N, C-alpha and C. Protein backbone atom coordinates (compact mmCIF):
# COMPACT_ATOMS: atom_id res chain seq x y z
N TYR A 1 0.84 -1.22 0.00
CA TYR A 1 0.00 0.00 0.00
C TYR A 1 0.87 1.26 0.00
N SER A 2 1.96 1.25 0.79
CA SER A 2 2.84 2.41 0.83
C SER A 2 3.53 2.62 -0.52
N GLY A 3 3.86 1.52 -1.20
CA GLY A 3 4.46 1.64 -2.53
C GLY A 3 3.50 2.26 -3.53
N GLN A 4 2.22 1.90 -3.44
CA GLN A 4 1.22 2.47 -4.33
C GLN A 4 1.06 3.97 -4.08
N MET A 5 1.07 4.37 -2.81
CA MET A 5 0.95 5.79 -2.48
C MET A 5 2.16 6.57 -2.99
N GLU A 6 3.34 5.98 -2.87
CA GLU A 6 4.55 6.65 -3.35
C GLU A 6 4.51 6.80 -4.86
N SER A 7 4.03 5.76 -5.56
CA SER A 7 3.93 5.84 -7.01
C SER A 7 2.94 6.92 -7.44
N GLN A 8 1.81 7.00 -6.73
CA GLN A 8 0.82 8.02 -7.05
C GLN A 8 1.35 9.42 -6.77
N ARG A 9 2.13 9.56 -5.71
CA ARG A 9 2.71 10.86 -5.39
C ARG A 9 3.69 11.30 -6.48
N GLU A 10 4.51 10.36 -6.95
CA GLU A 10 5.45 10.69 -8.02
C GLU A 10 4.72 11.06 -9.31
N SER A 11 3.64 10.33 -9.60
CA SER A 11 2.86 10.64 -10.80
C SER A 11 2.23 12.02 -10.70
N THR A 12 1.75 12.37 -9.51
CA THR A 12 1.15 13.69 -9.31
C THR A 12 2.18 14.80 -9.50
N LEU A 13 3.39 14.60 -8.99
CA LEU A 13 4.45 15.59 -9.16
C LEU A 13 4.82 15.75 -10.63
N ARG A 14 4.86 14.64 -11.36
CA ARG A 14 5.16 14.72 -12.79
C ARG A 14 4.07 15.50 -13.52
N LEU A 15 2.81 15.25 -13.15
CA LEU A 15 1.71 15.95 -13.80
C LEU A 15 1.73 17.44 -13.48
N LEU A 16 2.14 17.79 -12.27
CA LEU A 16 2.27 19.21 -11.94
C LEU A 16 3.35 19.87 -12.79
N GLY A 17 4.44 19.14 -13.04
CA GLY A 17 5.46 19.66 -13.94
C GLY A 17 4.94 19.82 -15.35
N VAL A 18 4.15 18.85 -15.81
CA VAL A 18 3.54 18.95 -17.14
C VAL A 18 2.60 20.15 -17.20
N ALA A 19 1.84 20.38 -16.12
CA ALA A 19 0.93 21.53 -16.07
C ALA A 19 1.69 22.84 -16.19
N ALA A 20 2.83 22.94 -15.50
CA ALA A 20 3.64 24.16 -15.59
C ALA A 20 4.16 24.37 -17.01
N LEU A 21 4.62 23.29 -17.65
CA LEU A 21 5.08 23.40 -19.04
C LEU A 21 3.94 23.79 -19.97
N CYS A 22 2.74 23.25 -19.72
CA CYS A 22 1.58 23.61 -20.54
C CYS A 22 1.25 25.09 -20.40
N MET A 23 1.32 25.60 -19.17
CA MET A 23 1.05 27.02 -18.96
C MET A 23 2.03 27.88 -19.74
N ILE A 24 3.31 27.50 -19.71
CA ILE A 24 4.33 28.27 -20.43
C ILE A 24 4.08 28.18 -21.94
N GLY A 25 3.78 26.96 -22.43
CA GLY A 25 3.52 26.79 -23.85
C GLY A 25 2.30 27.57 -24.32
N VAL A 26 1.22 27.52 -23.54
CA VAL A 26 0.02 28.26 -23.90
C VAL A 26 0.29 29.76 -23.89
N TYR A 27 1.06 30.22 -22.92
CA TYR A 27 1.38 31.66 -22.85
C TYR A 27 2.17 32.10 -24.09
N LEU A 28 3.14 31.30 -24.51
CA LEU A 28 3.93 31.67 -25.69
C LEU A 28 3.07 31.68 -26.94
N LEU A 29 2.15 30.71 -27.07
CA LEU A 29 1.25 30.71 -28.22
C LEU A 29 0.30 31.91 -28.18
N LEU A 30 -0.18 32.24 -26.99
CA LEU A 30 -1.05 33.42 -26.87
C LEU A 30 -0.30 34.69 -27.22
N LEU A 31 0.95 34.77 -26.80
CA LEU A 31 1.77 35.94 -27.11
C LEU A 31 1.93 36.09 -28.62
N LYS A 32 2.05 34.97 -29.32
CA LYS A 32 2.14 35.01 -30.78
C LYS A 32 0.81 35.43 -31.40
N ALA A 33 -0.30 35.01 -30.79
CA ALA A 33 -1.62 35.29 -31.37
C ALA A 33 -2.08 36.72 -31.11
N VAL A 34 -1.96 37.18 -29.86
CA VAL A 34 -2.50 38.50 -29.51
C VAL A 34 -1.44 39.59 -29.51
N LYS A 35 -0.15 39.21 -29.64
CA LYS A 35 0.96 40.17 -29.82
C LYS A 35 1.07 41.17 -28.67
N SER A 36 0.79 40.73 -27.47
CA SER A 36 0.89 41.63 -26.32
C SER A 36 0.99 40.80 -25.05
N HIS A 37 1.94 41.15 -24.19
CA HIS A 37 2.07 40.44 -22.92
C HIS A 37 0.84 40.66 -22.05
N GLN A 38 0.33 41.88 -22.03
CA GLN A 38 -0.85 42.16 -21.22
C GLN A 38 -2.06 41.36 -21.69
N ALA A 39 -2.27 41.31 -23.00
CA ALA A 39 -3.40 40.56 -23.53
C ALA A 39 -3.25 39.07 -23.26
N ALA A 40 -2.03 38.55 -23.37
CA ALA A 40 -1.81 37.13 -23.09
C ALA A 40 -2.10 36.81 -21.63
N ILE A 41 -1.70 37.70 -20.73
CA ILE A 41 -1.98 37.48 -19.31
C ILE A 41 -3.47 37.54 -19.04
N GLN A 42 -4.18 38.43 -19.74
CA GLN A 42 -5.63 38.51 -19.58
C GLN A 42 -6.31 37.23 -20.01
N VAL A 43 -5.81 36.60 -21.06
CA VAL A 43 -6.37 35.32 -21.49
C VAL A 43 -6.06 34.23 -20.47
N ILE A 44 -4.82 34.21 -19.97
CA ILE A 44 -4.43 33.22 -18.97
C ILE A 44 -5.25 33.36 -17.70
N ALA A 45 -5.80 34.55 -17.45
CA ALA A 45 -6.62 34.76 -16.26
C ALA A 45 -7.85 33.87 -16.24
N ASN A 46 -8.21 33.28 -17.38
CA ASN A 46 -9.33 32.34 -17.40
C ASN A 46 -9.03 31.05 -16.66
N VAL A 47 -7.75 30.71 -16.54
CA VAL A 47 -7.39 29.43 -15.92
C VAL A 47 -7.80 29.37 -14.45
N PRO A 48 -7.53 30.40 -13.61
CA PRO A 48 -8.02 30.33 -12.23
C PRO A 48 -9.54 30.24 -12.13
N LEU A 49 -10.25 30.91 -13.04
CA LEU A 49 -11.71 30.82 -13.04
C LEU A 49 -12.16 29.39 -13.31
N ALA A 50 -11.50 28.75 -14.27
CA ALA A 50 -11.84 27.36 -14.59
C ALA A 50 -11.49 26.43 -13.43
N ALA A 51 -10.35 26.66 -12.79
CA ALA A 51 -9.97 25.83 -11.64
C ALA A 51 -10.98 25.97 -10.51
N PHE A 52 -11.46 27.19 -10.28
CA PHE A 52 -12.48 27.40 -9.25
C PHE A 52 -13.75 26.60 -9.57
N GLY A 53 -14.20 26.68 -10.81
CA GLY A 53 -15.39 25.93 -11.20
C GLY A 53 -15.20 24.43 -11.10
N ALA A 54 -14.01 23.95 -11.46
CA ALA A 54 -13.73 22.52 -11.37
C ALA A 54 -13.75 22.04 -9.92
N ILE A 55 -13.18 22.84 -9.02
CA ILE A 55 -13.17 22.46 -7.60
C ILE A 55 -14.59 22.42 -7.04
N VAL A 56 -15.41 23.41 -7.40
CA VAL A 56 -16.81 23.41 -6.94
C VAL A 56 -17.54 22.18 -7.48
N ALA A 57 -17.30 21.84 -8.75
CA ALA A 57 -17.95 20.66 -9.32
C ALA A 57 -17.51 19.39 -8.61
N LEU A 58 -16.24 19.30 -8.24
CA LEU A 58 -15.76 18.13 -7.51
C LEU A 58 -16.40 18.04 -6.13
N LEU A 59 -16.56 19.18 -5.46
CA LEU A 59 -17.19 19.17 -4.14
C LEU A 59 -18.65 18.73 -4.23
N ILE A 60 -19.34 19.14 -5.30
CA ILE A 60 -20.73 18.74 -5.47
C ILE A 60 -20.83 17.26 -5.82
N ALA A 61 -19.95 16.80 -6.73
CA ALA A 61 -20.02 15.41 -7.18
C ALA A 61 -19.59 14.44 -6.09
N ASN A 62 -18.75 14.88 -5.16
CA ASN A 62 -18.23 14.00 -4.11
C ASN A 62 -18.73 14.41 -2.73
N ARG A 63 -19.93 14.97 -2.69
CA ARG A 63 -20.47 15.41 -1.40
C ARG A 63 -20.68 14.21 -0.48
N PRO A 64 -20.46 14.39 0.81
CA PRO A 64 -20.65 13.28 1.77
C PRO A 64 -22.12 12.93 1.90
N PRO A 65 -22.44 11.73 2.37
CA PRO A 65 -23.85 11.34 2.55
C PRO A 65 -24.57 12.30 3.48
N SER A 66 -25.85 12.54 3.19
CA SER A 66 -26.63 13.48 4.00
C SER A 66 -26.75 13.01 5.44
N THR A 67 -26.80 11.69 5.66
CA THR A 67 -26.90 11.18 7.03
C THR A 67 -25.66 11.54 7.84
N GLU A 68 -24.50 11.52 7.18
CA GLU A 68 -23.26 11.89 7.87
C GLU A 68 -23.23 13.38 8.19
N LEU A 69 -23.78 14.19 7.28
CA LEU A 69 -23.80 15.62 7.52
C LEU A 69 -24.72 15.98 8.68
N TRP A 70 -25.94 15.41 8.67
CA TRP A 70 -26.91 15.77 9.70
C TRP A 70 -26.54 15.24 11.07
N SER A 71 -25.68 14.23 11.11
CA SER A 71 -25.25 13.70 12.40
C SER A 71 -24.02 14.42 12.94
N THR A 72 -23.55 15.43 12.21
CA THR A 72 -22.36 16.19 12.61
C THR A 72 -22.73 17.66 12.77
N ALA A 73 -22.06 18.33 13.68
CA ALA A 73 -22.30 19.76 13.88
C ALA A 73 -22.03 20.52 12.58
N TRP A 74 -22.82 21.56 12.33
CA TRP A 74 -22.76 22.26 11.04
C TRP A 74 -21.38 22.86 10.77
N TYR A 75 -20.66 23.27 11.83
CA TYR A 75 -19.37 23.90 11.58
C TYR A 75 -18.29 22.89 11.17
N TYR A 76 -18.60 21.60 11.21
CA TYR A 76 -17.68 20.57 10.70
C TYR A 76 -17.99 20.20 9.25
N TRP A 77 -19.09 20.73 8.70
CA TRP A 77 -19.48 20.34 7.35
C TRP A 77 -18.43 20.67 6.29
N PRO A 78 -17.82 21.87 6.30
CA PRO A 78 -16.79 22.14 5.28
C PRO A 78 -15.64 21.14 5.32
N ALA A 79 -15.21 20.77 6.53
CA ALA A 79 -14.11 19.80 6.64
C ALA A 79 -14.53 18.44 6.08
N LEU A 80 -15.76 18.00 6.39
CA LEU A 80 -16.25 16.73 5.85
C LEU A 80 -16.32 16.78 4.33
N TRP A 81 -16.78 17.91 3.82
CA TRP A 81 -16.93 18.04 2.38
C TRP A 81 -15.57 17.98 1.68
N ILE A 82 -14.59 18.68 2.24
CA ILE A 82 -13.26 18.68 1.63
C ILE A 82 -12.61 17.30 1.73
N GLN A 83 -12.80 16.61 2.85
CA GLN A 83 -12.21 15.28 3.03
C GLN A 83 -12.82 14.26 2.07
N SER A 84 -14.03 14.53 1.59
CA SER A 84 -14.68 13.57 0.70
C SER A 84 -14.11 13.60 -0.72
N VAL A 85 -13.32 14.63 -1.03
CA VAL A 85 -12.73 14.76 -2.36
C VAL A 85 -11.32 14.19 -2.34
N HIS A 86 -11.08 13.21 -3.17
CA HIS A 86 -9.76 12.59 -3.30
C HIS A 86 -9.31 12.76 -4.76
N LEU A 87 -8.31 13.59 -4.98
CA LEU A 87 -7.85 13.86 -6.33
C LEU A 87 -7.05 12.68 -6.86
N SER A 88 -7.49 12.17 -7.99
CA SER A 88 -6.80 11.07 -8.66
C SER A 88 -6.03 11.63 -9.86
N LEU A 89 -5.33 10.74 -10.54
CA LEU A 89 -4.59 11.17 -11.73
C LEU A 89 -5.54 11.68 -12.80
N ALA A 90 -6.74 11.09 -12.88
CA ALA A 90 -7.72 11.56 -13.87
C ALA A 90 -8.13 13.00 -13.61
N HIS A 91 -8.27 13.36 -12.33
CA HIS A 91 -8.59 14.75 -12.00
C HIS A 91 -7.48 15.69 -12.47
N TRP A 92 -6.23 15.32 -12.20
CA TRP A 92 -5.12 16.18 -12.60
C TRP A 92 -5.03 16.31 -14.11
N VAL A 93 -5.30 15.23 -14.83
CA VAL A 93 -5.32 15.31 -16.29
C VAL A 93 -6.40 16.28 -16.75
N GLY A 94 -7.55 16.27 -16.07
CA GLY A 94 -8.62 17.21 -16.40
C GLY A 94 -8.20 18.65 -16.19
N PHE A 95 -7.50 18.92 -15.09
CA PHE A 95 -7.03 20.28 -14.82
C PHE A 95 -6.04 20.74 -15.89
N ILE A 96 -5.15 19.83 -16.31
CA ILE A 96 -4.18 20.19 -17.35
C ILE A 96 -4.90 20.47 -18.67
N THR A 97 -5.90 19.64 -18.99
CA THR A 97 -6.66 19.84 -20.22
C THR A 97 -7.38 21.18 -20.22
N LEU A 98 -7.85 21.60 -19.06
CA LEU A 98 -8.56 22.88 -18.97
C LEU A 98 -7.69 24.06 -19.37
N ILE A 99 -6.38 23.96 -19.15
CA ILE A 99 -5.49 25.08 -19.44
C ILE A 99 -5.62 25.52 -20.89
N GLY A 100 -5.67 24.54 -21.79
CA GLY A 100 -5.81 24.87 -23.20
C GLY A 100 -7.23 25.18 -23.62
N ILE A 101 -8.20 24.46 -23.05
CA ILE A 101 -9.58 24.61 -23.49
C ILE A 101 -10.13 25.99 -23.14
N VAL A 102 -9.92 26.43 -21.90
CA VAL A 102 -10.56 27.67 -21.46
C VAL A 102 -9.90 28.92 -22.03
N SER A 103 -8.74 28.77 -22.66
CA SER A 103 -8.08 29.95 -23.24
C SER A 103 -8.77 30.42 -24.51
N ARG A 104 -9.56 29.57 -25.13
CA ARG A 104 -10.14 29.92 -26.43
C ARG A 104 -11.12 31.08 -26.31
N ASN A 105 -11.91 31.12 -25.21
CA ASN A 105 -12.88 32.21 -25.06
C ASN A 105 -12.17 33.56 -24.96
N GLY A 106 -11.11 33.60 -24.17
CA GLY A 106 -10.37 34.85 -24.05
C GLY A 106 -9.74 35.28 -25.37
N ILE A 107 -9.25 34.30 -26.15
CA ILE A 107 -8.68 34.62 -27.46
C ILE A 107 -9.74 35.21 -28.37
N LEU A 108 -10.93 34.59 -28.39
CA LEU A 108 -12.02 35.09 -29.23
C LEU A 108 -12.37 36.53 -28.89
N MET A 109 -12.44 36.84 -27.61
CA MET A 109 -12.89 38.17 -27.19
C MET A 109 -11.80 39.22 -27.36
N ILE A 110 -10.60 38.93 -26.89
CA ILE A 110 -9.54 39.94 -26.94
C ILE A 110 -9.08 40.19 -28.37
N SER A 111 -9.00 39.14 -29.19
CA SER A 111 -8.64 39.36 -30.59
C SER A 111 -9.69 40.20 -31.31
N HIS A 112 -10.95 40.06 -30.91
CA HIS A 112 -12.00 40.88 -31.53
C HIS A 112 -11.91 42.34 -31.07
N TYR A 113 -11.59 42.54 -29.79
CA TYR A 113 -11.36 43.92 -29.33
C TYR A 113 -10.24 44.57 -30.14
N GLN A 114 -9.16 43.85 -30.33
CA GLN A 114 -8.03 44.39 -31.08
C GLN A 114 -8.42 44.65 -32.54
N HIS A 115 -9.26 43.77 -33.09
CA HIS A 115 -9.72 43.97 -34.47
C HIS A 115 -10.54 45.26 -34.58
N LEU A 116 -11.42 45.49 -33.62
CA LEU A 116 -12.24 46.70 -33.66
C LEU A 116 -11.39 47.96 -33.59
N MET A 117 -10.32 47.92 -32.79
CA MET A 117 -9.48 49.10 -32.64
C MET A 117 -8.50 49.28 -33.79
N GLU A 118 -7.83 48.21 -34.18
CA GLU A 118 -6.73 48.32 -35.13
C GLU A 118 -7.19 48.27 -36.58
N ILE A 119 -8.26 47.57 -36.87
CA ILE A 119 -8.74 47.43 -38.25
C ILE A 119 -9.90 48.37 -38.54
N GLU A 120 -10.88 48.39 -37.65
CA GLU A 120 -12.04 49.24 -37.88
C GLU A 120 -11.85 50.66 -37.35
N GLY A 121 -10.78 50.88 -36.58
CA GLY A 121 -10.47 52.23 -36.14
C GLY A 121 -11.35 52.77 -35.04
N ILE A 122 -12.03 51.90 -34.31
CA ILE A 122 -12.88 52.34 -33.21
C ILE A 122 -12.00 52.65 -32.01
N PRO A 123 -12.13 53.83 -31.42
CA PRO A 123 -11.27 54.18 -30.28
C PRO A 123 -11.57 53.33 -29.06
N PHE A 124 -10.55 53.18 -28.23
CA PHE A 124 -10.69 52.41 -26.99
C PHE A 124 -11.69 53.11 -26.07
N SER A 125 -12.73 52.39 -25.69
CA SER A 125 -13.76 52.95 -24.81
C SER A 125 -14.57 51.81 -24.23
N LYS A 126 -15.36 52.15 -23.23
CA LYS A 126 -16.24 51.16 -22.63
C LYS A 126 -17.27 50.67 -23.64
N GLU A 127 -17.76 51.57 -24.49
CA GLU A 127 -18.76 51.19 -25.49
C GLU A 127 -18.18 50.20 -26.49
N MET A 128 -16.90 50.40 -26.87
CA MET A 128 -16.26 49.46 -27.79
C MET A 128 -16.16 48.08 -27.17
N ILE A 129 -15.81 48.01 -25.89
CA ILE A 129 -15.68 46.71 -25.22
C ILE A 129 -17.04 46.03 -25.11
N ILE A 130 -18.08 46.79 -24.80
CA ILE A 130 -19.43 46.22 -24.72
C ILE A 130 -19.85 45.68 -26.08
N ARG A 131 -19.60 46.46 -27.13
CA ARG A 131 -19.95 46.01 -28.47
C ARG A 131 -19.20 44.73 -28.84
N GLY A 132 -17.89 44.72 -28.59
CA GLY A 132 -17.11 43.53 -28.91
C GLY A 132 -17.55 42.31 -28.14
N SER A 133 -17.90 42.50 -26.88
CA SER A 133 -18.35 41.37 -26.05
C SER A 133 -19.67 40.81 -26.57
N LEU A 134 -20.59 41.69 -26.95
CA LEU A 134 -21.88 41.23 -27.47
C LEU A 134 -21.72 40.53 -28.81
N GLU A 135 -20.81 41.03 -29.64
CA GLU A 135 -20.60 40.40 -30.95
C GLU A 135 -19.94 39.03 -30.83
N ARG A 136 -19.22 38.80 -29.77
CA ARG A 136 -18.56 37.50 -29.58
C ARG A 136 -19.32 36.60 -28.61
N LEU A 137 -20.45 37.04 -28.10
CA LEU A 137 -21.21 36.23 -27.16
C LEU A 137 -21.73 34.96 -27.81
N ALA A 138 -22.29 35.08 -29.01
CA ALA A 138 -22.85 33.91 -29.70
C ALA A 138 -21.78 32.87 -30.02
N PRO A 139 -20.62 33.24 -30.62
CA PRO A 139 -19.59 32.21 -30.86
C PRO A 139 -19.09 31.53 -29.59
N VAL A 140 -18.92 32.31 -28.52
CA VAL A 140 -18.45 31.73 -27.26
C VAL A 140 -19.47 30.73 -26.72
N MET A 141 -20.74 31.10 -26.74
CA MET A 141 -21.78 30.22 -26.21
C MET A 141 -21.95 28.98 -27.08
N MET A 142 -21.80 29.12 -28.39
CA MET A 142 -21.94 27.96 -29.29
C MET A 142 -20.82 26.95 -29.06
N THR A 143 -19.58 27.43 -28.95
CA THR A 143 -18.48 26.50 -28.71
C THR A 143 -18.60 25.83 -27.34
N ALA A 144 -19.05 26.60 -26.34
CA ALA A 144 -19.22 26.02 -25.01
C ALA A 144 -20.34 24.98 -25.00
N THR A 145 -21.44 25.28 -25.69
CA THR A 145 -22.57 24.35 -25.72
C THR A 145 -22.20 23.03 -26.37
N THR A 146 -21.47 23.09 -27.48
CA THR A 146 -21.06 21.85 -28.13
C THR A 146 -20.14 21.03 -27.23
N SER A 147 -19.28 21.71 -26.47
CA SER A 147 -18.40 20.99 -25.54
C SER A 147 -19.20 20.34 -24.41
N PHE A 148 -20.19 21.07 -23.88
CA PHE A 148 -21.02 20.52 -22.80
C PHE A 148 -21.80 19.30 -23.29
N ILE A 149 -22.34 19.38 -24.50
CA ILE A 149 -23.10 18.25 -25.04
C ILE A 149 -22.20 17.02 -25.19
N GLY A 150 -20.96 17.24 -25.62
CA GLY A 150 -20.03 16.12 -25.76
C GLY A 150 -19.64 15.48 -24.44
N LEU A 151 -19.75 16.22 -23.33
CA LEU A 151 -19.39 15.68 -22.02
C LEU A 151 -20.54 14.95 -21.33
N ILE A 152 -21.76 15.13 -21.81
CA ILE A 152 -22.92 14.52 -21.14
C ILE A 152 -22.79 13.00 -21.03
N PRO A 153 -22.43 12.28 -22.11
CA PRO A 153 -22.29 10.82 -21.95
C PRO A 153 -21.26 10.42 -20.90
N LEU A 154 -20.19 11.20 -20.76
CA LEU A 154 -19.17 10.87 -19.76
C LEU A 154 -19.66 11.18 -18.36
N LEU A 155 -20.44 12.26 -18.21
CA LEU A 155 -20.93 12.63 -16.88
C LEU A 155 -21.89 11.61 -16.31
N PHE A 156 -22.74 11.06 -17.17
CA PHE A 156 -23.78 10.15 -16.70
C PHE A 156 -23.52 8.70 -17.10
N GLY A 157 -22.27 8.39 -17.43
CA GLY A 157 -21.94 7.02 -17.83
C GLY A 157 -21.58 6.14 -16.66
N TYR A 158 -22.40 6.15 -15.61
CA TYR A 158 -22.13 5.33 -14.43
C TYR A 158 -22.26 3.85 -14.79
N GLY A 159 -21.37 3.05 -14.24
CA GLY A 159 -21.44 1.62 -14.44
C GLY A 159 -20.81 1.14 -15.73
N GLU A 160 -20.37 2.05 -16.56
CA GLU A 160 -19.76 1.67 -17.82
C GLU A 160 -18.27 1.41 -17.63
N PRO A 161 -17.68 0.60 -18.50
CA PRO A 161 -16.24 0.35 -18.39
C PRO A 161 -15.43 1.64 -18.55
N GLY A 162 -14.45 1.82 -17.71
CA GLY A 162 -13.61 3.01 -17.76
C GLY A 162 -14.15 4.21 -17.04
N LYS A 163 -15.26 4.05 -16.30
CA LYS A 163 -15.86 5.20 -15.63
C LYS A 163 -14.95 5.76 -14.54
N GLU A 164 -14.06 4.93 -14.00
CA GLU A 164 -13.15 5.41 -12.95
C GLU A 164 -12.24 6.52 -13.46
N ILE A 165 -11.98 6.53 -14.76
CA ILE A 165 -11.13 7.56 -15.36
C ILE A 165 -11.96 8.64 -16.04
N LEU A 166 -12.95 8.23 -16.82
CA LEU A 166 -13.70 9.17 -17.63
C LEU A 166 -14.60 10.07 -16.80
N HIS A 167 -15.25 9.52 -15.76
CA HIS A 167 -16.17 10.34 -14.98
C HIS A 167 -15.45 11.45 -14.21
N PRO A 168 -14.38 11.18 -13.45
CA PRO A 168 -13.67 12.29 -12.79
C PRO A 168 -13.15 13.32 -13.79
N LEU A 169 -12.68 12.85 -14.94
CA LEU A 169 -12.18 13.77 -15.95
C LEU A 169 -13.30 14.68 -16.46
N SER A 170 -14.48 14.10 -16.70
CA SER A 170 -15.60 14.89 -17.22
C SER A 170 -16.12 15.88 -16.19
N VAL A 171 -16.10 15.52 -14.91
CA VAL A 171 -16.56 16.44 -13.86
C VAL A 171 -15.67 17.68 -13.83
N VAL A 172 -14.36 17.48 -13.88
CA VAL A 172 -13.42 18.60 -13.87
C VAL A 172 -13.62 19.48 -15.10
N LEU A 173 -13.74 18.85 -16.27
CA LEU A 173 -13.90 19.62 -17.50
C LEU A 173 -15.21 20.38 -17.52
N PHE A 174 -16.30 19.73 -17.10
CA PHE A 174 -17.61 20.38 -17.13
C PHE A 174 -17.64 21.58 -16.18
N GLY A 175 -17.21 21.37 -14.94
CA GLY A 175 -17.22 22.47 -13.98
C GLY A 175 -16.31 23.61 -14.38
N GLY A 176 -15.13 23.27 -14.89
CA GLY A 176 -14.19 24.31 -15.29
C GLY A 176 -14.68 25.11 -16.47
N MET A 177 -15.23 24.44 -17.49
CA MET A 177 -15.71 25.17 -18.66
C MET A 177 -16.95 25.98 -18.34
N LEU A 178 -17.83 25.46 -17.47
CA LEU A 178 -19.03 26.21 -17.10
C LEU A 178 -18.67 27.50 -16.37
N ALA A 179 -17.76 27.41 -15.41
CA ALA A 179 -17.35 28.60 -14.67
C ALA A 179 -16.61 29.58 -15.57
N SER A 180 -15.72 29.06 -16.40
CA SER A 180 -14.95 29.94 -17.28
C SER A 180 -15.84 30.65 -18.29
N THR A 181 -16.77 29.91 -18.90
CA THR A 181 -17.66 30.51 -19.89
C THR A 181 -18.54 31.58 -19.27
N THR A 182 -19.01 31.34 -18.05
CA THR A 182 -19.90 32.29 -17.38
C THR A 182 -19.14 33.51 -16.86
N LEU A 183 -18.09 33.28 -16.08
CA LEU A 183 -17.37 34.38 -15.46
C LEU A 183 -16.51 35.14 -16.46
N ASP A 184 -16.12 34.46 -17.54
CA ASP A 184 -15.27 35.10 -18.53
C ASP A 184 -15.96 36.29 -19.19
N GLN A 185 -17.29 36.23 -19.29
CA GLN A 185 -18.03 37.33 -19.90
C GLN A 185 -17.96 38.61 -19.05
N LEU A 186 -17.59 38.47 -17.80
CA LEU A 186 -17.44 39.64 -16.92
C LEU A 186 -15.98 40.00 -16.70
N VAL A 187 -15.14 38.99 -16.51
CA VAL A 187 -13.75 39.24 -16.12
C VAL A 187 -12.92 39.75 -17.29
N THR A 188 -13.04 39.11 -18.46
CA THR A 188 -12.22 39.51 -19.60
C THR A 188 -12.51 40.95 -20.05
N PRO A 189 -13.77 41.36 -20.22
CA PRO A 189 -14.00 42.78 -20.55
C PRO A 189 -13.48 43.73 -19.49
N ALA A 190 -13.64 43.37 -18.22
CA ALA A 190 -13.16 44.25 -17.14
C ALA A 190 -11.64 44.38 -17.18
N LEU A 191 -10.93 43.26 -17.37
CA LEU A 191 -9.47 43.31 -17.44
C LEU A 191 -9.01 44.11 -18.65
N PHE A 192 -9.70 43.93 -19.78
CA PHE A 192 -9.29 44.67 -20.98
C PHE A 192 -9.57 46.16 -20.81
N TYR A 193 -10.63 46.50 -20.12
CA TYR A 193 -10.92 47.92 -19.87
C TYR A 193 -9.86 48.55 -18.97
N LEU A 194 -9.36 47.77 -18.02
CA LEU A 194 -8.37 48.29 -17.08
C LEU A 194 -6.96 48.32 -17.66
N PHE A 195 -6.62 47.29 -18.47
CA PHE A 195 -5.22 47.13 -18.90
C PHE A 195 -5.05 47.08 -20.41
N GLY A 196 -6.12 47.23 -21.17
CA GLY A 196 -6.01 47.05 -22.62
C GLY A 196 -5.77 48.31 -23.41
N SER A 197 -5.80 49.48 -22.78
CA SER A 197 -5.68 50.74 -23.52
C SER A 197 -4.36 50.91 -24.26
N PRO A 198 -3.20 50.42 -23.73
CA PRO A 198 -1.96 50.60 -24.50
C PRO A 198 -1.99 49.93 -25.86
N THR A 199 -2.76 48.84 -26.01
CA THR A 199 -2.85 48.17 -27.31
C THR A 199 -3.96 48.75 -28.15
N GLY A 200 -4.64 49.75 -27.64
CA GLY A 200 -5.79 50.30 -28.34
C GLY A 200 -5.45 51.44 -29.29
N LYS A 201 -4.17 51.71 -29.54
CA LYS A 201 -3.79 52.78 -30.44
C LYS A 201 -3.97 52.33 -31.88
N VAL A 202 -4.61 53.17 -32.67
CA VAL A 202 -4.80 52.86 -34.08
C VAL A 202 -3.55 53.26 -34.84
N SER A 203 -3.05 52.37 -35.65
CA SER A 203 -1.81 52.66 -36.37
C SER A 203 -2.04 53.73 -37.43
N SER A 204 -0.95 54.37 -37.87
CA SER A 204 -1.06 55.41 -38.88
C SER A 204 -1.54 54.84 -40.21
N THR A 205 -1.14 53.61 -40.53
CA THR A 205 -1.60 52.98 -41.76
C THR A 205 -3.10 52.78 -41.74
N THR A 206 -3.61 52.32 -40.60
CA THR A 206 -5.05 52.11 -40.48
C THR A 206 -5.79 53.43 -40.58
N LYS A 207 -5.26 54.48 -39.95
CA LYS A 207 -5.90 55.79 -40.01
C LYS A 207 -5.97 56.29 -41.45
N ALA A 208 -4.86 56.13 -42.20
CA ALA A 208 -4.84 56.58 -43.58
C ALA A 208 -5.85 55.82 -44.43
N THR A 209 -5.94 54.51 -44.17
CA THR A 209 -6.91 53.70 -44.90
C THR A 209 -8.33 54.14 -44.62
N LEU A 210 -8.63 54.40 -43.34
CA LEU A 210 -9.98 54.82 -42.96
C LEU A 210 -10.30 56.20 -43.55
N GLU A 211 -9.32 57.12 -43.54
CA GLU A 211 -9.56 58.43 -44.11
C GLU A 211 -9.79 58.35 -45.61
N GLY A 212 -9.04 57.44 -46.28
CA GLY A 212 -9.24 57.28 -47.71
C GLY A 212 -10.60 56.70 -48.05
N GLN A 213 -11.07 55.76 -47.21
CA GLN A 213 -12.39 55.19 -47.44
C GLN A 213 -13.49 56.22 -47.21
N SER A 214 -13.30 57.09 -46.19
CA SER A 214 -14.33 58.08 -45.89
C SER A 214 -14.40 59.17 -46.96
N SER A 215 -13.24 59.46 -47.58
CA SER A 215 -13.24 60.48 -48.62
C SER A 215 -13.73 59.92 -49.96
């Protein structure tokens, strides 16, 4: 039993190293896509939101029996709830997978903000951010909905072969994507409003093009 625990601990440490490498790789790809350190960090900000949603989903899916809760003083309930969650390798794989999945919403929104400013020549303002968010709401919701539909068989596939791996993985992915998709609509516009103005300058080439079109 001690050997199994040691092996699982080593596997967890390796997965944490893989997660760190994934974060670095995703950041470099984002830097190439959005061409700004600030914008890349704003996209990476989706990862903590997804992790929060995944943890909440795990707490709900692994809640202790109601009889155990009612037989214990209410101030011990959080401890019982946390103790009922045992992170397996499948959970860690789900967290690593979330790093890449949840970045797509931020890319869709921030790249569209930049398009409105740099290509269409719309000045940086709260109205521009609201417009960009509304224009990207449908694509974000469509991609999230298709992902949620694909996870339904894994979420409710109790008793099927491989459920020990697939079900924990699907719980992490579902909770993380749900939280990221929901909170991202508030956090990403707010972050871009606070820190996105330096990238909001319209280039001289774009200005000349717009002036030529207007004349």
